[in-house]
């Protein structure tokens, strides 16, 4: 690479090539320089925000050096790359992670200290990068961390939303949404104004025979919008690899909107057009596990798929290999069905633009893509109206119809007697209007389909995709159980626990190989160790109590049992079951004698999570939690025995404070509905125990850490269908204790009962789809068992340590290695200069 610089100049280039700082003094020098010059700030009124900006820029310089080298190395090696297409990347803050991965956090801490700042305060100045809703987006972020840490040549592709997920405020108990404009200072992105791709919409399809008698299909006219690349460095831990996350931003195409051409009368229209183009990447759709079929969303999807694919192909073409090698150089993973149009777009490029014959092209396509399914909920499965696609992407609709035709012909040959089969598996649903079933298209266009936890992967094979198992055989379907990065979710979020573990295991190697945690089992009887373990949990609870006080004004006792449920608000996740349980507990306390009250373990019930702005039921749940809190928290009879808290604006950086502070966390979805869950893993890894249903990854967590360390309750997924059926056609009995809770709500104890009637009647009058009543008794009894168990702190701490020791399986490193082996067929690219050992703390 170096040799591309002519000999006479090489010395000069080499001499001044950037190296980045390596010591505390150099860190200070660079930080101050950035504050003074890059930011043009006077050093004499430098606040924490400026200290953050300077520090971030100094670390960014270090990252860029490794980033450039990584990209050069990967280009030079010219081996297969993995491309992770995701509409969501819920990254959170970057500075702490950059410090850890560069390996100079200690230098920064001391350096900032001498400049008059606490590193913790500086880190907190950063705005979360919140380009995601929940588990799906955060999973993508954990995957990027593991891909870089394991030295895979990997790119993330997404959209650069100007507004991430909204900020949540609570007013009079109601959720209020505030736009999240996060780009005023973002040192972690690099605009690549030279990397642009024109993306076409609308227009019409022209089929004709050219002068040489060749059939030509061309998609003509319409509107062009330009995609501009913004690159974000993704550093790996304990390695020099820094991968790339490329986010596309939309802007009016220069060719289309040449301002010079407009006379003054058209100027305003030109500006309006410009703004319309920019709208495409303006905002993240704030729905989790819910499809809403909006035209702008489809535009986002195509815009991002087309730009990413053209970028990937441009890179592939540099190697001058034949097209048939494409799947040996490129693996594209579809994070849910959102990027399914990439399948159609690649087929279009190969057939229409590259002139490859349909079948040969289709073989390339299917070998390239893998599809990850993240849900079985019917309301979350994407379906796009045929007329909408026809209008926006006329050529793509034709290709979808052709893919479907060839697929159905194949099915008909294999199952000539099963006439219903064709209608069931058709990509096109014969509804009014007709729709395209994106999951079917994704399955047909991929070589592997995976679920995200064992139960979920079994369920997709036996329910929503069972016909496809018959058609393709079981091997096309596989499981890759989700994982989380221990760097962020243990080391960064819980530094004291990480340090304690390192002191026992002799190093921080467990952050690279999480199975090493199993050595902690040797210390479950070590008195001093247990004491420290408990002290750290307590300190984390104190930290959370401080946050709760400042965010809500509620003061909670850190000695109480902290019971946490933080995740998107959704009926299937059953926050309503939790709050009904809290009301039940409140009523029980009110009925207790003073003697009985003394025996009860004090509890703080902590809720957090956003509701989609249009999801009325979810908003009602938030309202009820807040109203119950108002009553319970001010009831003198109750005192410290029960507090109910709703923490506003749950996000990644709040999760980093909340998760290490839980004694118990709740993962209580109706069995069969939560595909995996990933916060369950984070809580256990931080020494919290869980109450949960036999759903998603809870099942595998239980298998790993032992049934005696989990509080399981509720009906099993195989019984759900019958129970639902009985609610409608049998004798639907409501749990008597739950009825008492409803009576209390109806009495107006928590304010206007009308405000909550929809929650109650979903259970009483509308079939209790989520089985709240069926599981209520078992839930409450299990909560009582938790109270009893918590009283024996020694035993509790043993369970906590044992659980952490057995969590090694749930690292996203394991997960990524499984994808690499079983789906992508790709090896890591070893980094030679790894000899330059990073201090790793
Ligand atoms: C979510 C599931 C979670 C799962 C994450 C990541 C969607 C569509 N699905 O259970 O609900 O942990 O995906 O796989 O957001």
Coordinates of N, CA and C in Angstrom, one line a residue, residues 538-658:
X538 N -25.2 -3.1 46.1 CA -25.8 -2.0 46.9 C -25.4 -0.7 46.4
X539 N -24.1 -0.5 46.1 CA -23.6 0.7 45.5 C -24.4 1.1 44.2
X540 N -24.6 0.1 43.4 CA -25.3 0.3 42.2 C -26.8 0.7 42.4
X541 N -27.3 0.2 43.5 CA -28.7 0.6 43.9 C -28.7 2.0 44.4
X542 N -27.7 2.4 45.1 CA -27.6 3.8 45.6 C -27.6 4.7 44.4
X543 N -26.7 4.3 43.4 CA -26.6 5.2 42.2 C -28.0 5.3 41.5
X544 N -28.7 4.2 41.4 CA -30.0 4.2 40.7 C -31.0 5.1 41.6
X545 N -30.9 4.9 42.9 CA -31.8 5.7 43.7 C -31.6 7.2 43.5
X546 N -30.3 7.6 43.3 CA -30.1 9.0 43.1 C -30.7 9.4 41.7
X547 N -30.5 8.5 40.8 CA -31.1 8.9 39.5 C -32.7 9.0 39.6
X548 N -33.3 8.1 40.3 CA -34.7 8.1 40.5 C -35.2 9.4 41.2
X549 N -34.4 9.8 42.2 CA -34.8 11.0 42.9 C -34.7 12.2 42.0
X550 N -33.6 12.3 41.2 CA -33.5 13.5 40.4 C -34.4 13.5 39.2
X551 N -34.8 12.3 38.7 CA -35.7 12.2 37.5 C -37.1 12.3 37.9
X552 N -37.5 11.8 39.1 CA -38.9 11.7 39.4 C -39.3 12.4 40.7
X553 N -38.3 12.7 41.5 CA -38.6 13.3 42.8 C -39.0 12.3 43.9
X554 N -39.0 11.0 43.5 CA -39.4 10.0 44.5 C -38.1 9.5 45.2
X555 N -38.2 9.4 46.5 CA -37.0 8.9 47.1 C -37.3 7.4 47.6
X556 N -36.4 6.5 47.2 CA -36.5 5.1 47.5 C -35.4 4.6 48.3
X557 N -35.6 3.6 49.1 CA -34.7 3.1 50.0 C -33.8 2.0 49.3
X558 N -32.5 2.3 49.2 CA -31.7 1.3 48.4 C -31.6 -0.1 49.1
X559 N -32.0 -0.1 50.4 CA -32.0 -1.5 51.0 C -33.2 -2.3 50.6
X560 N -34.2 -1.7 50.0 CA -35.4 -2.5 49.6 C -35.0 -3.4 48.4
X561 N -35.8 -4.4 48.1 CA -35.7 -5.2 46.9 C -36.0 -4.4 45.7
X562 N -35.1 -4.2 44.8 CA -35.4 -3.5 43.5 C -35.9 -4.5 42.5
X563 N -37.2 -4.3 42.1 CA -37.9 -5.2 41.2 C -38.1 -4.3 39.9
X564 N -37.4 -4.7 38.8 CA -37.3 -3.9 37.6 C -38.0 -4.5 36.4
X565 N -38.8 -3.7 35.7 CA -39.2 -4.1 34.3 C -39.0 -3.0 33.4
X566 N -38.0 -3.0 32.6 CA -37.7 -2.0 31.6 C -37.6 -2.6 30.2
X567 N -38.4 -2.1 29.3 CA -38.4 -2.6 27.9 C -39.5 -1.8 27.3
X568 N -39.6 -1.9 25.9 CA -40.8 -1.3 25.3 C -42.1 -1.7 25.9
X569 N -43.0 -0.8 26.0 CA -44.3 -1.1 26.6 C -45.2 -1.8 25.5
X570 N -45.6 -3.0 25.8 CA -46.4 -3.8 24.8 C -47.3 -4.8 25.6
X571 N -48.5 -5.0 25.1 CA -49.4 -5.9 25.8 C -48.8 -7.3 25.9
X572 N -48.0 -7.7 24.9 CA -47.5 -9.1 24.9 C -46.4 -9.2 26.0
X573 N -45.7 -8.1 26.3 CA -44.7 -8.1 27.3 C -45.3 -8.0 28.7
X574 N -46.5 -7.7 28.8 CA -47.4 -7.8 30.0 C -46.9 -6.9 31.2
X575 N -46.6 -5.6 30.9 CA -46.4 -4.7 32.0 C -47.7 -4.6 32.8
X576 N -48.9 -4.8 32.1 CA -50.1 -4.8 32.9 C -50.2 -5.9 34.0
X577 N -49.7 -7.0 33.7 CA -49.6 -8.1 34.7 C -48.8 -7.6 35.9
X578 N -47.7 -7.0 35.6 CA -46.8 -6.5 36.7 C -47.6 -5.4 37.5
X579 N -48.2 -4.5 36.9 CA -48.8 -3.4 37.7 C -50.0 -3.9 38.4
X580 N -50.8 -4.9 37.8 CA -51.9 -5.5 38.6 C -51.3 -6.2 39.8
X581 N -50.2 -6.9 39.6 CA -49.5 -7.5 40.7 C -49.1 -6.6 41.8
X582 N -48.7 -5.4 41.4 CA -48.3 -4.3 42.4 C -49.5 -3.9 43.2
X583 N -50.7 -3.7 42.5 CA -51.9 -3.3 43.2 C -52.3 -4.4 44.2
X584 N -52.2 -5.6 43.7 CA -52.5 -6.8 44.6 C -51.6 -6.7 45.9
X585 N -50.4 -6.4 45.7 CA -49.5 -6.3 46.9 C -49.9 -5.2 47.8
X586 N -50.2 -4.1 47.1 CA -50.7 -2.9 47.9 C -51.9 -3.2 48.8
X587 N -52.8 -3.9 48.1 CA -54.1 -4.2 48.9 C -53.7 -5.2 50.0
X588 N -52.8 -6.1 49.8 CA -52.4 -7.0 50.8 C -51.7 -6.3 52.0
X589 N -50.9 -5.3 51.7 CA -50.2 -4.5 52.7 C -51.2 -3.8 53.6
X590 N -52.2 -3.2 52.9 CA -53.3 -2.5 53.6 C -54.0 -3.3 54.6
X591 N -54.1 -4.6 54.2 CA -54.9 -5.5 55.1 C -54.0 -6.2 56.2
X592 N -52.7 -5.9 56.2 CA -51.9 -6.6 57.2 C -51.9 -5.9 58.5
X593 N -51.6 -6.7 59.5 CA -51.4 -6.2 60.9 C -50.0 -5.6 60.9
X594 N -49.7 -4.8 61.9 CA -48.4 -4.2 62.1 C -47.3 -5.3 62.2
X595 N -47.7 -6.3 62.9 CA -46.7 -7.5 63.0 C -46.4 -8.0 61.6
X596 N -47.4 -8.3 60.9 CA -47.2 -8.9 59.5 C -46.3 -8.0 58.7
X597 N -46.6 -6.7 58.8 CA -45.9 -5.7 57.9 C -44.4 -5.8 58.2
X598 N -44.1 -6.0 59.5 CA -42.7 -6.0 59.9 C -41.9 -7.1 59.2
X599 N -42.6 -8.2 58.9 CA -42.0 -9.4 58.3 C -41.7 -9.2 56.8
X600 N -42.4 -8.3 56.2 CA -42.4 -8.1 54.8 C -41.1 -7.4 54.3
X601 N -40.5 -8.0 53.2 CA -39.4 -7.3 52.6 C -39.8 -6.1 51.8
X602 N -39.2 -4.9 52.2 CA -39.6 -3.7 51.4 C -39.2 -3.9 49.9
X603 N -40.0 -3.3 49.1 CA -39.8 -3.4 47.7 C -40.0 -2.1 46.9
X604 N -39.2 -2.0 45.9 CA -39.4 -0.8 44.9 C -39.7 -1.5 43.6
X605 N -40.9 -1.2 43.0 CA -41.2 -1.6 41.7 C -40.9 -0.6 40.7
X606 N -40.0 -0.9 39.8 CA -39.4 0.1 38.9 C -39.9 -0.3 37.5
X607 N -40.5 0.7 36.8 CA -40.9 0.5 35.4 C -40.1 1.5 34.5
X608 N -40.0 1.1 33.3 CA -39.4 2.1 32.3 C -39.7 1.6 30.9
X609 N -39.9 2.5 30.0 CA -40.0 2.0 28.6 C -40.9 3.0 27.8
X610 N -40.7 3.0 26.5 CA -41.5 3.9 25.7 C -42.7 3.2 25.1
X611 N -43.8 3.9 24.9 CA -44.9 3.4 24.1 C -44.9 4.0 22.7
X612 N -45.2 3.2 21.7 CA -45.3 3.8 20.4 C -46.4 4.9 20.5
X613 N -46.1 6.1 19.8 CA -47.0 7.2 20.0 C -48.5 6.9 19.6
X614 N -48.7 5.9 18.7 CA -50.1 5.6 18.3 C -50.6 4.4 19.0
X615 N -49.9 3.8 20.0 CA -50.4 2.6 20.7 C -51.1 2.9 22.0
X616 N -52.4 3.1 21.9 CA -53.2 3.6 23.0 C -53.1 2.7 24.2
X617 N -53.2 1.4 24.1 CA -53.2 0.5 25.2 C -51.8 0.7 26.0
X618 N -50.8 0.8 25.2 CA -49.4 0.9 25.9 C -49.4 2.2 26.7
X619 N -49.9 3.2 26.1 CA -49.9 4.5 26.8 C -50.8 4.5 28.1
X620 N -51.9 3.7 28.0 CA -52.7 3.6 29.2 C -52.0 2.8 30.3
X621 N -51.2 1.9 29.9 CA -50.4 1.1 30.9 C -49.5 2.1 31.7
X622 N -48.8 3.0 30.9 CA -47.9 3.9 31.5 C -48.7 4.8 32.5
X623 N -49.8 5.3 32.0 CA -50.6 6.1 32.9 C -51.0 5.4 34.2
X624 N -51.4 4.2 34.1 CA -51.8 3.4 35.3 C -50.6 3.3 36.2
X625 N -49.5 3.0 35.7 CA -48.3 2.8 36.6 C -48.0 4.1 37.4
X626 N -48.1 5.2 36.7 CA -47.9 6.5 37.3 C -48.9 6.8 38.4
X627 N -50.2 6.5 38.0 CA -51.3 6.8 39.0 C -51.2 5.9 40.2
X628 N -50.8 4.7 40.0 CA -50.7 3.7 41.2 C -49.5 4.3 42.0
X629 N -48.5 4.7 41.4 CA -47.3 5.3 42.1 C -47.8 6.5 43.0
X630 N -48.6 7.4 42.4 CA -49.0 8.5 43.2 C -49.7 8.1 44.4
X631 N -50.5 7.1 44.4 CA -51.3 6.7 45.5 C -50.4 5.9 46.5
X632 N -49.7 4.9 46.0 CA -48.9 4.0 46.9 C -47.8 4.8 47.6
X633 N -47.1 5.6 46.8 CA -45.9 6.3 47.4 C -46.3 7.4 48.4
X634 N -47.6 7.8 48.5 CA -48.0 8.8 49.5 C -48.8 8.2 50.5
X635 N -48.9 6.9 50.6 CA -49.8 6.2 51.6 C -48.9 5.9 52.9
X636 N -49.3 6.6 54.0 CA -48.5 6.5 55.2 C -48.5 5.1 55.7
X637 N -49.6 4.3 55.5 CA -49.6 2.9 56.0 C -48.5 2.1 55.3
X638 N -48.1 2.5 54.1 CA -47.2 1.6 53.3 C -45.8 2.0 53.6
X639 N -45.5 3.3 53.7 CA -44.1 3.7 53.9 C -43.1 3.1 52.9
X640 N -42.0 2.6 53.4 CA -41.0 2.0 52.6 C -41.3 0.6 52.1
X641 N -42.4 0.0 52.5 CA -42.7 -1.3 52.1 C -43.0 -1.5 50.7
X642 N -43.5 -0.4 50.1 CA -43.7 -0.5 48.6 C -43.6 0.9 48.0
X643 N -42.8 1.0 47.0 CA -42.7 2.2 46.2 C -42.9 1.8 44.7
X644 N -43.5 2.7 44.0 CA -43.7 2.4 42.5 C -43.2 3.5 41.7
X645 N -42.3 3.2 40.9 CA -41.6 4.3 40.1 C -41.6 4.0 38.6
X646 N -41.9 5.1 37.9 CA -41.8 5.0 36.4 C -40.6 5.9 36.0
X647 N -39.5 5.3 35.5 CA -38.4 6.1 35.1 C -38.6 6.6 33.7
X648 N -38.6 7.9 33.5 CA -38.9 8.4 32.1 C -37.7 8.2 31.2
X649 N -38.1 8.1 29.9 CA -37.1 8.1 28.8 C -36.1 7.0 28.9
X650 N -36.6 5.8 29.0 CA -35.7 4.6 29.1 C -34.9 4.5 27.7
X651 N -33.6 4.4 27.8 CA -32.7 4.3 26.6 C -31.4 3.6 27.0
X652 N -30.5 3.5 26.1 CA -29.3 2.7 26.4 C -28.5 3.2 27.6
X653 N -28.3 4.5 27.6 CA -27.5 5.0 28.8 C -28.2 4.9 30.1
X654 N -29.6 5.0 30.1 CA -30.3 4.7 31.4 C -30.2 3.2 31.7
X655 N -30.3 2.4 30.7 CA -30.2 0.9 30.9 C -28.8 0.6 31.6
X656 N -27.8 1.3 31.3 CA -26.5 1.1 31.9 C -26.5 1.4 33.4
X657 N -27.4 2.3 33.8 CA -27.5 2.6 35.2 C -28.5 1.6 35.9
X658 N -29.6 1.3 35.2 CA -30.7 0.6 35.8 C -30.3 -0.9 36.0

